[in-house]
PDB file of C-alpha atoms and ligand atoms in Angstrom:
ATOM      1  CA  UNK A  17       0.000   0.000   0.000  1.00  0.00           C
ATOM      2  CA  UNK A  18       1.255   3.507  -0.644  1.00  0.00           C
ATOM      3  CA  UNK A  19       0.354   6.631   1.478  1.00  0.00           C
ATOM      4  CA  UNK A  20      -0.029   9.865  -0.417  1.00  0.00           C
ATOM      5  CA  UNK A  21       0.189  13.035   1.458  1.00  0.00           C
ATOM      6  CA  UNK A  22      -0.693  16.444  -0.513  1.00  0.00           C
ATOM      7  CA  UNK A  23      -0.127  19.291   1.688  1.00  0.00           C
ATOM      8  CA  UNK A  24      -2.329  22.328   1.021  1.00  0.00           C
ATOM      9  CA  UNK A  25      -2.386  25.972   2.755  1.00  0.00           C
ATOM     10  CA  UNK A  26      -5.500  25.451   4.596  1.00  0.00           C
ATOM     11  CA  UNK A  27      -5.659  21.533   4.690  1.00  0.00           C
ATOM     12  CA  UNK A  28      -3.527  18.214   4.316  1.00  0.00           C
ATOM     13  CA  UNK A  29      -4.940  15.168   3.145  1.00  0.00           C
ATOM     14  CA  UNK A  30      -3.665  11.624   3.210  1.00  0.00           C
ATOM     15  CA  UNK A  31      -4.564   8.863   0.876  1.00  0.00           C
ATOM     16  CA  UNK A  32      -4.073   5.178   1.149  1.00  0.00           C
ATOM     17  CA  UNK A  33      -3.742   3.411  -2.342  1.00  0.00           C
ATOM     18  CA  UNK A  34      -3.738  -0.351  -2.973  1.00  0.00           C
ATOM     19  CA  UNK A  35      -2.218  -0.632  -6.436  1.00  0.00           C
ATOM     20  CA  UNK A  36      -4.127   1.582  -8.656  1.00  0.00           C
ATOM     21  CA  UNK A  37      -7.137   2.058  -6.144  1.00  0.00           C
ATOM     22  CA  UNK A  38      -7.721   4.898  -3.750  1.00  0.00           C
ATOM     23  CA  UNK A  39      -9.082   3.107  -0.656  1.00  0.00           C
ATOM     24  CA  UNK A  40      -9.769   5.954   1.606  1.00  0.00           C
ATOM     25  CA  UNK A  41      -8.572   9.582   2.004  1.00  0.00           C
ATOM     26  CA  UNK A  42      -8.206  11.959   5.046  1.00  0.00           C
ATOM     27  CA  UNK A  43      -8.631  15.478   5.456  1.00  0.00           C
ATOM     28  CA  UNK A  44      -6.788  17.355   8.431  1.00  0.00           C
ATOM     29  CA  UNK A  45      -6.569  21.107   8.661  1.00  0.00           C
ATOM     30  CA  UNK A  46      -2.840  22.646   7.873  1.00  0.00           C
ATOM     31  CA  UNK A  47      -1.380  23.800  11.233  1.00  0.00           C
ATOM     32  CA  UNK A  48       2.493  25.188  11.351  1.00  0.00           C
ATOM     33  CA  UNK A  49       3.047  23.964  14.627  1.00  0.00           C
ATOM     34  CA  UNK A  50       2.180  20.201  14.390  1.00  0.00           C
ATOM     35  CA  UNK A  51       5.159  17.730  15.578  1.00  0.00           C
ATOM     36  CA  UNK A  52       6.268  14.407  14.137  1.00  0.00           C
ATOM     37  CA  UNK A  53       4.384  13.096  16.680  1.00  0.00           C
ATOM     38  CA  UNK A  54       1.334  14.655  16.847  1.00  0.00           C
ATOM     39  CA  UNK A  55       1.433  13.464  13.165  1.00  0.00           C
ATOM     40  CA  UNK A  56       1.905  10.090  13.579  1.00  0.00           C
ATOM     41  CA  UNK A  57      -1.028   9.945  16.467  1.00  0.00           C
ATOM     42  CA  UNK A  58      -3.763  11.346  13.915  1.00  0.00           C
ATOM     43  CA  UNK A  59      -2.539   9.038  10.855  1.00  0.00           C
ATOM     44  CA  UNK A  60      -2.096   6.284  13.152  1.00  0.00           C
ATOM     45  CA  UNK A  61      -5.692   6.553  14.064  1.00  0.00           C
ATOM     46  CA  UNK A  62      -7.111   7.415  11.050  1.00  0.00           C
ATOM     47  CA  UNK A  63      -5.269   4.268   9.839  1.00  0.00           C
ATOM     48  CA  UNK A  64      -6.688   1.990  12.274  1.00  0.00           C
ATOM     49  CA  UNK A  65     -10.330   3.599  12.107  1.00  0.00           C
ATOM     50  CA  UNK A  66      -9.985   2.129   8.688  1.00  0.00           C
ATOM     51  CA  UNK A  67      -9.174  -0.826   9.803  1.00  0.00           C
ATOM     52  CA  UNK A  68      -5.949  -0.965   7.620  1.00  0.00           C
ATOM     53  CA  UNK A  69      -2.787  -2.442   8.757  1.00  0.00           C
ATOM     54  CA  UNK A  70      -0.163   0.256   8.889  1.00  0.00           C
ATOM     55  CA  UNK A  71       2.485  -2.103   8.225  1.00  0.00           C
ATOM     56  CA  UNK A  72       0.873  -3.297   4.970  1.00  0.00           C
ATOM     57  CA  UNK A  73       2.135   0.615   4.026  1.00  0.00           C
ATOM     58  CA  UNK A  74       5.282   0.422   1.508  1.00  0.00           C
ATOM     59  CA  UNK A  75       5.827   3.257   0.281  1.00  0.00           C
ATOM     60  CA  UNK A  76       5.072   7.224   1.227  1.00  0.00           C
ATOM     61  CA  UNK A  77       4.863  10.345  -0.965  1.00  0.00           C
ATOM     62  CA  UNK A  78       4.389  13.696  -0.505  1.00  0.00           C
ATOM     63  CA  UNK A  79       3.970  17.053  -1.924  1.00  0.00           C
ATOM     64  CA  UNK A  80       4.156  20.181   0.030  1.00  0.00           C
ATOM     65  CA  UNK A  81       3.425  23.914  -0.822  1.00  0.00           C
ATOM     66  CA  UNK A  82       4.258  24.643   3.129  1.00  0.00           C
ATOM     67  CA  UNK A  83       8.368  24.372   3.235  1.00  0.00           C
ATOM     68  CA  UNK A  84       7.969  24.144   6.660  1.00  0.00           C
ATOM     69  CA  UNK A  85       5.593  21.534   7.494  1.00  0.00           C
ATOM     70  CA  UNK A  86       7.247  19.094   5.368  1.00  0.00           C
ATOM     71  CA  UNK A  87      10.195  17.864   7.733  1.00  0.00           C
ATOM     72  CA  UNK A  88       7.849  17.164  10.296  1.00  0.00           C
ATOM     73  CA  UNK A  89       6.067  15.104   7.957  1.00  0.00           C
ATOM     74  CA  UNK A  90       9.110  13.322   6.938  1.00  0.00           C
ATOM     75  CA  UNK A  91       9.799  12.758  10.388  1.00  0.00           C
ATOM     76  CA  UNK A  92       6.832  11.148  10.954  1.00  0.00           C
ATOM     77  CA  UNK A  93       6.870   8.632   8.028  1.00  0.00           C
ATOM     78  CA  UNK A  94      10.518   7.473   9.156  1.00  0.00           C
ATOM     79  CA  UNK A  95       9.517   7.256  12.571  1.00  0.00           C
ATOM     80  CA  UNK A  96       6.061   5.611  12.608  1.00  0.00           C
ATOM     81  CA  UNK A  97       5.969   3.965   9.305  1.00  0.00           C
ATOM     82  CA  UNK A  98      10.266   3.286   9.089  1.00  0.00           C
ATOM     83  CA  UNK A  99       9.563   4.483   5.567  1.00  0.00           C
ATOM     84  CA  UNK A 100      12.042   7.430   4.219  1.00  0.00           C
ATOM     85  CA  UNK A 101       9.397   8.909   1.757  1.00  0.00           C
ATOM     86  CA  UNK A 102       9.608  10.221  -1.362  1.00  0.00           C
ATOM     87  CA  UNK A 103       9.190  14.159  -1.357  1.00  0.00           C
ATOM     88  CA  UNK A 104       8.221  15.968  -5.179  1.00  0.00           C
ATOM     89  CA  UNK A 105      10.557  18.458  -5.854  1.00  0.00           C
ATOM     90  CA  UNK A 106      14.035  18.736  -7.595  1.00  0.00           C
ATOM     91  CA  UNK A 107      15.723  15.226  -8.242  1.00  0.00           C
ATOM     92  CA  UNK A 108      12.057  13.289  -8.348  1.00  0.00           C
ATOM     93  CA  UNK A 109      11.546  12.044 -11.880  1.00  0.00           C
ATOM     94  CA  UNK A 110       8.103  13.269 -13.262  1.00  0.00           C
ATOM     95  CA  UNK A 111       8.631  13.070 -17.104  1.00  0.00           C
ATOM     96  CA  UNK A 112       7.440  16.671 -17.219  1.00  0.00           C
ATOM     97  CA  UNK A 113       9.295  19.447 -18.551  1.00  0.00           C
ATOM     98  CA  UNK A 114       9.029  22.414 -16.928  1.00  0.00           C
ATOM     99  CA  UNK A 115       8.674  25.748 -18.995  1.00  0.00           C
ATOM    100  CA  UNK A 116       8.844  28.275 -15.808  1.00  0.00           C
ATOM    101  CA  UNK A 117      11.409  30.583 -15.761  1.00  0.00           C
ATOM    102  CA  UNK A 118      12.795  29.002 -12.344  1.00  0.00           C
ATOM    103  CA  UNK A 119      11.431  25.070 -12.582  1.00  0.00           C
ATOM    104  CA  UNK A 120      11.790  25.551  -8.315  1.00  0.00           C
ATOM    105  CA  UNK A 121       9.630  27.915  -8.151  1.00  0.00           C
ATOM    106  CA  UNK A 122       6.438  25.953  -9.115  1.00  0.00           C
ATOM    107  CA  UNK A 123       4.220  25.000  -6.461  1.00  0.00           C
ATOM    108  CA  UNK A 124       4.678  21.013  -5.916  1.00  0.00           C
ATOM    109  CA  UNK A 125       0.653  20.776  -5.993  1.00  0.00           C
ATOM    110  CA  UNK A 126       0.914  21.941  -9.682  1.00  0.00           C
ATOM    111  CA  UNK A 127       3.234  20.133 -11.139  1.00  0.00           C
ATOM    112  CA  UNK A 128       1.231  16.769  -9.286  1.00  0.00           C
ATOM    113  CA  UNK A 129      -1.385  18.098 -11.100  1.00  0.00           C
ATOM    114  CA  UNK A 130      -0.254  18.115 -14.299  1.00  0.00           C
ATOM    115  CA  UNK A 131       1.089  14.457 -14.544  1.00  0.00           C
ATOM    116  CA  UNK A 132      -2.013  13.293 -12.896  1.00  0.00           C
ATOM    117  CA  UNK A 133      -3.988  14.835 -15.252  1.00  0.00           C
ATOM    118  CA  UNK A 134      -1.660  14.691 -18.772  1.00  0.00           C
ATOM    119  CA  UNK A 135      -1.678  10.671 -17.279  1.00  0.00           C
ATOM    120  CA  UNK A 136      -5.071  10.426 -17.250  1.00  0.00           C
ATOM    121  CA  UNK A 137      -6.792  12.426 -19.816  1.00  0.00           C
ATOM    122  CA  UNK A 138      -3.758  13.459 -22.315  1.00  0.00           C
ATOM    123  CA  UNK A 139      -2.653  17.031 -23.543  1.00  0.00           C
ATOM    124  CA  UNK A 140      -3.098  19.349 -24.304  1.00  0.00           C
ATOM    125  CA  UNK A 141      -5.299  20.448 -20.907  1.00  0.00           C
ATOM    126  CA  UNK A 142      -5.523  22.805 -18.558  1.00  0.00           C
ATOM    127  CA  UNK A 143      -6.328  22.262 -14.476  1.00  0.00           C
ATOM    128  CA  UNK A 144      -7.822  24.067 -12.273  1.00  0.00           C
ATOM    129  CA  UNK A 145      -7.640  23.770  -8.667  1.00  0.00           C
ATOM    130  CA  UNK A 146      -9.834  25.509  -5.985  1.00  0.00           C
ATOM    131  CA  UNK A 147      -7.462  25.551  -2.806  1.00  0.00           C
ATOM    132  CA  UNK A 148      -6.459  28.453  -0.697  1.00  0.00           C
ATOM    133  CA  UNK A 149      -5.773  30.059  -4.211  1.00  0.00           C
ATOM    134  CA  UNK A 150      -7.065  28.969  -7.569  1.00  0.00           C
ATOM    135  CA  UNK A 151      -4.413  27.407  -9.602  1.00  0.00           C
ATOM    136  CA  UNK A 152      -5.220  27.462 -13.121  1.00  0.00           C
ATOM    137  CA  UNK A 153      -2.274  24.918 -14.858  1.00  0.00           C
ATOM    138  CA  UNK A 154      -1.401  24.627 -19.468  1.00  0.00           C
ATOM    139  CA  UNK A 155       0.193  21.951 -20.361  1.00  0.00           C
ATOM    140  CA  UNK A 156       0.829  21.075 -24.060  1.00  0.00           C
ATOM    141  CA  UNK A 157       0.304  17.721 -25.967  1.00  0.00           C
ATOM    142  CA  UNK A 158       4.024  16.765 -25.834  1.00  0.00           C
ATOM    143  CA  UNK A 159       3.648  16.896 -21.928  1.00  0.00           C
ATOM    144  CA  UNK A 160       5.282  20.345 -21.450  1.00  0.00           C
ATOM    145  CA  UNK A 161       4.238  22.401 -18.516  1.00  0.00           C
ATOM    146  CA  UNK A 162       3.738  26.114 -19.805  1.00  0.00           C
ATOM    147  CA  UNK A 163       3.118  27.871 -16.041  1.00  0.00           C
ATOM    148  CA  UNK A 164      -0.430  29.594 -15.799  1.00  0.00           C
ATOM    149  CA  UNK A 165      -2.008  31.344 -13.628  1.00  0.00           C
ATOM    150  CA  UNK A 166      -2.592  32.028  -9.594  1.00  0.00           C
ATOM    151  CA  UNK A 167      -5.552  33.295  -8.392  1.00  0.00           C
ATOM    152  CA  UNK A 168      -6.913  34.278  -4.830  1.00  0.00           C
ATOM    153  CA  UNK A 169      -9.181  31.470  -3.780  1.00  0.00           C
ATOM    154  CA  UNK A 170     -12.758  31.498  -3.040  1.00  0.00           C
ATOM    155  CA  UNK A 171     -12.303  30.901   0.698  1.00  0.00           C
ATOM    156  CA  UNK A 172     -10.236  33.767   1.230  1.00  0.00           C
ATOM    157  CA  UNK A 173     -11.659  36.106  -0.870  1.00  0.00           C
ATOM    158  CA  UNK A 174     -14.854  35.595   0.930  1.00  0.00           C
ATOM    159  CA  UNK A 175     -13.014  36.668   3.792  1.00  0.00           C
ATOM    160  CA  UNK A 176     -11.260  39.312   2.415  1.00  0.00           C
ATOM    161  CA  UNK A 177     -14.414  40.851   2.017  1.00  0.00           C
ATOM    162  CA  UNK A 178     -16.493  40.220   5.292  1.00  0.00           C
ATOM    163  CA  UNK A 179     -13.458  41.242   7.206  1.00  0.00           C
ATOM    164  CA  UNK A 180     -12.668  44.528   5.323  1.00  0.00           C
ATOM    165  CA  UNK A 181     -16.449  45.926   5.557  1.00  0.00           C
ATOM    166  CA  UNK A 182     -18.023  46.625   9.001  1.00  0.00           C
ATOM    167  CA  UNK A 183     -21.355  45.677   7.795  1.00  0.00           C
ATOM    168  CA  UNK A 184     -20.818  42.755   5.771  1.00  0.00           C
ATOM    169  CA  UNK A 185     -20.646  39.084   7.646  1.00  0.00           C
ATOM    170  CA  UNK A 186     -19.755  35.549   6.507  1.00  0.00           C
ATOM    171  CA  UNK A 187     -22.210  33.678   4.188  1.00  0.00           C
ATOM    172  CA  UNK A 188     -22.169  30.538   2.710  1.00  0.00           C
ATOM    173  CA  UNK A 189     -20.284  30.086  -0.666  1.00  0.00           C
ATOM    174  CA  UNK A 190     -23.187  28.844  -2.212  1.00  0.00           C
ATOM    175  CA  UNK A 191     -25.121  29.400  -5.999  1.00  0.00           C
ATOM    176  CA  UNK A 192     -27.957  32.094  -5.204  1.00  0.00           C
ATOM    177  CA  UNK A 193     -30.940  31.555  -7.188  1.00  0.00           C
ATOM    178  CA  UNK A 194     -30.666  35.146  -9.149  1.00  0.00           C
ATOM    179  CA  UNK A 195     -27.472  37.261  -9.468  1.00  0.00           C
ATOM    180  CA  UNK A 196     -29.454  40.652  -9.024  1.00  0.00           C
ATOM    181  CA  UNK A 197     -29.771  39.939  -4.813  1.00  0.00           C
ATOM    182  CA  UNK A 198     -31.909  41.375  -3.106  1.00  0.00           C
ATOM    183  CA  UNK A 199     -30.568  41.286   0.579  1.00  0.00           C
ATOM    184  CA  UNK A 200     -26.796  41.757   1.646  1.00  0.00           C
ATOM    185  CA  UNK A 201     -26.078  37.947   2.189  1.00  0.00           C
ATOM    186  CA  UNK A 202     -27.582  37.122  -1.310  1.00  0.00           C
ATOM    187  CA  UNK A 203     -26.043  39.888  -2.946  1.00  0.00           C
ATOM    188  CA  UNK A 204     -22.546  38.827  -1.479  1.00  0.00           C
ATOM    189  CA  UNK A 205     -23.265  35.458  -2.756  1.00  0.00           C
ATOM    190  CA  UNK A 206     -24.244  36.652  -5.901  1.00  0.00           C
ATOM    191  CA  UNK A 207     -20.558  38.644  -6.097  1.00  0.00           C
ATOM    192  CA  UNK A 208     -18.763  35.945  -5.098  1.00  0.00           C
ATOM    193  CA  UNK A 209     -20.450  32.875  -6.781  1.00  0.00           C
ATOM    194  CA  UNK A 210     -21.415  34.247 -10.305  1.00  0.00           C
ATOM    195  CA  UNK A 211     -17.569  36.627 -10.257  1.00  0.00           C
ATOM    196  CA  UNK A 212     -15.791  33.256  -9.687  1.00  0.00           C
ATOM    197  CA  UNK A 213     -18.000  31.370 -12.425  1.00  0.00           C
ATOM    198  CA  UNK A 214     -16.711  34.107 -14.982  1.00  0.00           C
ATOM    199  CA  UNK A 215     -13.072  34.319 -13.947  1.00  0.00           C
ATOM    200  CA  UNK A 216     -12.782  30.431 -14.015  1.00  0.00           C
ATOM    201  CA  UNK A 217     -14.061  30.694 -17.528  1.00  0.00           C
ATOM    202  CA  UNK A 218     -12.145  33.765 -18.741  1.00  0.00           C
ATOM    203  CA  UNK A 219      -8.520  32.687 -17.430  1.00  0.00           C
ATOM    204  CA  UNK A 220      -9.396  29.596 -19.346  1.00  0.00           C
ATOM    205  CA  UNK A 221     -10.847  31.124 -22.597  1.00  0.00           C
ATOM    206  CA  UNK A 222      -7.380  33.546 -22.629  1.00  0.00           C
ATOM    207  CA  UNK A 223      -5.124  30.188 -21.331  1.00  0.00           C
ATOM    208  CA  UNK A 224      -6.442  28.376 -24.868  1.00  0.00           C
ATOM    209  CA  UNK A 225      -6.010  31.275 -27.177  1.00  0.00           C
ATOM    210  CA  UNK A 226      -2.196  32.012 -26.411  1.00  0.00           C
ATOM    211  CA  UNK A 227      -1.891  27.778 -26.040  1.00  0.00           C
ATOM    212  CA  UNK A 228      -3.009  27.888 -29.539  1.00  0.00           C
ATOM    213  CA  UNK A 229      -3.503  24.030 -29.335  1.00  0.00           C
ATOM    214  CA  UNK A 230      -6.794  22.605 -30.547  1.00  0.00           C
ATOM    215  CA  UNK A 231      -8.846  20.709 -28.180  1.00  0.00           C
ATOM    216  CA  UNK A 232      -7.501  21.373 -25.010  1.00  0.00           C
ATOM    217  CA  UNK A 233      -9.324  19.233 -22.404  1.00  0.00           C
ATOM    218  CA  UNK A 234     -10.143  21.327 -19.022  1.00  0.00           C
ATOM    219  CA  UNK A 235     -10.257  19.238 -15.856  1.00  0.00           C
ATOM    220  CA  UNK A 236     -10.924  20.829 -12.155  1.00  0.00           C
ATOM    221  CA  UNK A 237      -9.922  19.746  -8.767  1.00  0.00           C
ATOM    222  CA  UNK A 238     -10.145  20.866  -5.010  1.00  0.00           C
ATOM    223  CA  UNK A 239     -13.381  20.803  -2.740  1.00  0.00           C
ATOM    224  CA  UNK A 240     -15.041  23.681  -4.224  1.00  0.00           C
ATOM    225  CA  UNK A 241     -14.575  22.456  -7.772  1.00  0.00           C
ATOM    226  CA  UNK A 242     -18.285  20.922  -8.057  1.00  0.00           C
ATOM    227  CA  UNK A 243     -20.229  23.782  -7.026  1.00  0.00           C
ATOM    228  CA  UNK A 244     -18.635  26.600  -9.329  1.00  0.00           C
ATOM    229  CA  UNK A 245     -18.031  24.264 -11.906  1.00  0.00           C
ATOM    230  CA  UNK A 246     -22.176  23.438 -12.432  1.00  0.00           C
ATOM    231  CA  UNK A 247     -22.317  27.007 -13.840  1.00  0.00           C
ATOM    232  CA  UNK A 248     -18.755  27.540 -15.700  1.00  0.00           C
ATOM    233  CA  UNK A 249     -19.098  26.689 -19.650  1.00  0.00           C
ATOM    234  CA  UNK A 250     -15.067  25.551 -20.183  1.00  0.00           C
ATOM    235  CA  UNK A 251     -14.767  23.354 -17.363  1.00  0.00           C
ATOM    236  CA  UNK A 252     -15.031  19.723 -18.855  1.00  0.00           C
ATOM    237  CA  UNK A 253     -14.567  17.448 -16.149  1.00  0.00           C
ATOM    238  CA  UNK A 254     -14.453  17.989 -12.216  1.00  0.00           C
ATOM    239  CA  UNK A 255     -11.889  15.122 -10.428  1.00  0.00           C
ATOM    240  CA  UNK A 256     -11.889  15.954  -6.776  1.00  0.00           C
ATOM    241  CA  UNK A 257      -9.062  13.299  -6.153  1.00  0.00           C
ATOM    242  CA  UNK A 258      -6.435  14.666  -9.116  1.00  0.00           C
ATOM    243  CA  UNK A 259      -3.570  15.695  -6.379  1.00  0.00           C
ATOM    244  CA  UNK A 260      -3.381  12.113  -4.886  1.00  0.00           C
ATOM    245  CA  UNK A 261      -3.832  10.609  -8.237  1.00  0.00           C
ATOM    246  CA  UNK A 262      -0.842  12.426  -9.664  1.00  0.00           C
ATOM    247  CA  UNK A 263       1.135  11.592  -6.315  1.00  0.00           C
ATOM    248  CA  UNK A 264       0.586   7.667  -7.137  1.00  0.00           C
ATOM    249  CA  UNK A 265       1.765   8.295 -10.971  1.00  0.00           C
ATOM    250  CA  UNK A 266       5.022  10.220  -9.671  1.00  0.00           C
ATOM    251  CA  UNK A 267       5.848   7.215  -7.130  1.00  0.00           C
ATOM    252  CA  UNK A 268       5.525   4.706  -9.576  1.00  0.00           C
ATOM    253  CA  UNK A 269       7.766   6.821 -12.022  1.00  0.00           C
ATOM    254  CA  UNK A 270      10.795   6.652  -8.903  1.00  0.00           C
ATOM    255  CA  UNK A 271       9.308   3.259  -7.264  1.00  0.00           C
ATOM    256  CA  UNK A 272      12.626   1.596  -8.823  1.00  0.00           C
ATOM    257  CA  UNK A 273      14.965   4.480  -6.894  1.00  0.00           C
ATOM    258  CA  UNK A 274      13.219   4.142  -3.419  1.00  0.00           C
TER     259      UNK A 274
HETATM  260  N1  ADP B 307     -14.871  19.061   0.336  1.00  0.00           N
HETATM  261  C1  ADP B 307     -15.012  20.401   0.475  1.00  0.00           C
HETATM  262  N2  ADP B 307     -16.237  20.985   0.438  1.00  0.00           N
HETATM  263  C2  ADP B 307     -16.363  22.302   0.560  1.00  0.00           C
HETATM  264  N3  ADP B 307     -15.348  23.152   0.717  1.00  0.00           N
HETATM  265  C3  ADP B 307     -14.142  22.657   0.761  1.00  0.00           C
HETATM  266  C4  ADP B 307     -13.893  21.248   0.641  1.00  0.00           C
HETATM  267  N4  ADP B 307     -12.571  21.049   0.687  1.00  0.00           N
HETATM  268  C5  ADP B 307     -12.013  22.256   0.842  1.00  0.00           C
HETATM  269  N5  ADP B 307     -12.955  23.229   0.893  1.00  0.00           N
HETATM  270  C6  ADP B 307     -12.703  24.659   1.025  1.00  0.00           C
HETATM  271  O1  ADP B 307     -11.863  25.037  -0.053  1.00  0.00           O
HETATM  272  C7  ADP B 307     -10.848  25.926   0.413  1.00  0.00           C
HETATM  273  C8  ADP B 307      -9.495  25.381   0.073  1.00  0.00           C
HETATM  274  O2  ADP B 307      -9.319  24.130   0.671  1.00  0.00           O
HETATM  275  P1  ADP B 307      -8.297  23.070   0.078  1.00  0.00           P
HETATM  276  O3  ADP B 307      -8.771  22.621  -1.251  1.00  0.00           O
HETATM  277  O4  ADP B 307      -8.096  22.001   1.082  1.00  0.00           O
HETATM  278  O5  ADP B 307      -7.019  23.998  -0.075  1.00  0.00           O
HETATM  279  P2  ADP B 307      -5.459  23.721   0.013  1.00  0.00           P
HETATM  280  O6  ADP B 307      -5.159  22.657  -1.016  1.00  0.00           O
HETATM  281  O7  ADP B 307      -4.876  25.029  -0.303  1.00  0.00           O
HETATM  282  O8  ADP B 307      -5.152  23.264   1.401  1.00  0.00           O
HETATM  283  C9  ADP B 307     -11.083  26.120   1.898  1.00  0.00           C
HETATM  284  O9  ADP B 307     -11.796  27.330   2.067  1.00  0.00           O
HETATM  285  C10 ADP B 307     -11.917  24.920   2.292  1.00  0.00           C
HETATM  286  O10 ADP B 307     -12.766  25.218   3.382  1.00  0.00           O
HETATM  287  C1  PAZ B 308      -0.116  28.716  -5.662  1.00  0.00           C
HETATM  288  C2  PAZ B 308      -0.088  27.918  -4.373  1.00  0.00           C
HETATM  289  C3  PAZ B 308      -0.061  28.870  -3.184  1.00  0.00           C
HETATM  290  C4  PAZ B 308      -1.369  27.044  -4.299  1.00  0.00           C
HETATM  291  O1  PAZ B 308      -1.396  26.395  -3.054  1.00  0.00           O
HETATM  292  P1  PAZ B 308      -2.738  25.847  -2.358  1.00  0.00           P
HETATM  293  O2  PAZ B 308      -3.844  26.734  -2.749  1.00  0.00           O
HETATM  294  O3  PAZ B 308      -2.939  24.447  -2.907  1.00  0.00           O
HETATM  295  O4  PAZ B 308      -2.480  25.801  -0.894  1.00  0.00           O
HETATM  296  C5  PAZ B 308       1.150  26.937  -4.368  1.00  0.00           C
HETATM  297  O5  PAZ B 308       1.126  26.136  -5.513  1.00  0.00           O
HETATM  298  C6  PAZ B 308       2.449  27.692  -4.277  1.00  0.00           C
HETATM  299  O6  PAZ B 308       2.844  28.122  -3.232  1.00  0.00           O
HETATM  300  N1  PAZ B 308       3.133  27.839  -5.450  1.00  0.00           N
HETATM  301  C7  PAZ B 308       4.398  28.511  -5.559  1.00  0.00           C
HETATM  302  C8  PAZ B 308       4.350  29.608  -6.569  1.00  0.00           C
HETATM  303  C9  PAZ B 308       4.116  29.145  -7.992  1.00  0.00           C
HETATM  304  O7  PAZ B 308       3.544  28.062  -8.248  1.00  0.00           O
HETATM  305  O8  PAZ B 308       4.526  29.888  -8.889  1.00  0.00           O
HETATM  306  K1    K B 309      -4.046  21.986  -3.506  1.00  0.00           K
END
């Protein structure tokens, strides 16, 4: 079994895989100050919850967008699991080529992305994730990752704008029923639902022009991925589990190396 571990700005989640199957994920909430061992106690008992063996666990990969979360992490796998795991960044074979300026400075999540989705769908696409910001990923049909495009993310623009004025509160992030409201906490849904629909769909329209690829497939991941994508008109598939799928595809790739 192999234990993926994709760590976000606002949450971490685990994944146990059995060959090519996702048996179960876990989603904890990203906190800097988390030890190796208060690590190990939460996957531990997550692990047993499931009633999986944790010694039926081979092999451990993760990707990390918080530098400083990820030696506890490592810690943790050595210590609890005796595995050293496999961390995606420079050295880690992932048969993409990377066409940003600095390859290093690419978020881990992104690149995951990419060979997750490339693996499973083919190029030329373009992914977008809804995490703490909206990552919106080209890559070509000769599995070339062009960069793309960062975005502030639904979640904290929602709370960029409660906070900032007295008299507005937290709502839901939810699809109101019209998009002229007609009280504050429909009219702030309306803002932030319907503006998100149409900058999901413009980045996109803009990413395929200057691609100038035909067909490029569109593919969106994260937990709010669903909800804006029942309205967006580019978005051709939603696959909440991308990050951990593209985690298994890069450990296979470097399986022979662990
Ligand atoms: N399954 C879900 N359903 C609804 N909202 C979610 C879900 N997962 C995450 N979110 C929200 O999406 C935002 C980003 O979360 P996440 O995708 O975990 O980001 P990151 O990868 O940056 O940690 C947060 O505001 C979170 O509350
Ligand atoms: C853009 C991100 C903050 C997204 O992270 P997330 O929303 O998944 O927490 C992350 O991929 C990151 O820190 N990237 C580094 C900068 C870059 O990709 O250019
Ligand atoms: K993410």
């Amino acid at each position: 079994m192999l234990l993926t571990i994709d760590v976000g700005n606002t949450n971490i989640v685990f994944g146990i895989y059995s060959g090519k199957d996702l048996l179960t994920h876990w989603r904890i909430s990203t906190h800097k100050e988390q030890t190796e061992d208060e690590y190990g106690i939460i996957l531990k008992s997550l692990i047993a919850d499931a009633g999986i063996d944790f010694r039926k666990i081979k092999g451990v990969i993760i990707s990390s967008v918080v530098p400083t979360i990820t030696p506890y992490l490592e810690k943790m796998s050595r210590k609890y699991l005796g595995i050293k795991p496999l961390v995606v960044g420079p050295g880690i074979k992932t048969g993409i080529n990377i066409k940003y300026e600095n390859p290093r400075e690419v978020g881990a999540d992104r690149i995951v992305n990419a060979v997750g989705a490339y693996h499973k769908y083919g190029g030329p696409l373009i992914i977008v994730d809804f995490g703490t910001a909206t990552t919106f990923d080209a890559v070509s049909s000769n599995l070339d990752y062009l960069g793309g495009a960062i975005a502030p993310g639904l979640g904290i623009s929602t709370e960029a704008l409660f906070r900032r004025a007295a008299r507005l509160y937290r709502v839901e992030i939810a699809k109101p029923e019209k998009v002229i409201g007609r009280n504050t906490a429909s009219s702030m849904q309306a803002g932030i639902f319907y503006g998100y629909v149409g900058l999901v769909d413009h980045i996109v329209e803009r990413m395929k022009k200057e691609m100038g690829e035909d067909n490029v497939f569109v593919v969106a991941t994260g937990g709010l991925a669903s909800l804006i994508c029942s309205e967006t008109r580019t978005v051709d598939k939603v696959d909440p589990m991308l990050t951990l799928e593209g985690l298994r595809i890069i450990y296979e790739k470097n399986a022979e190396s662990v």
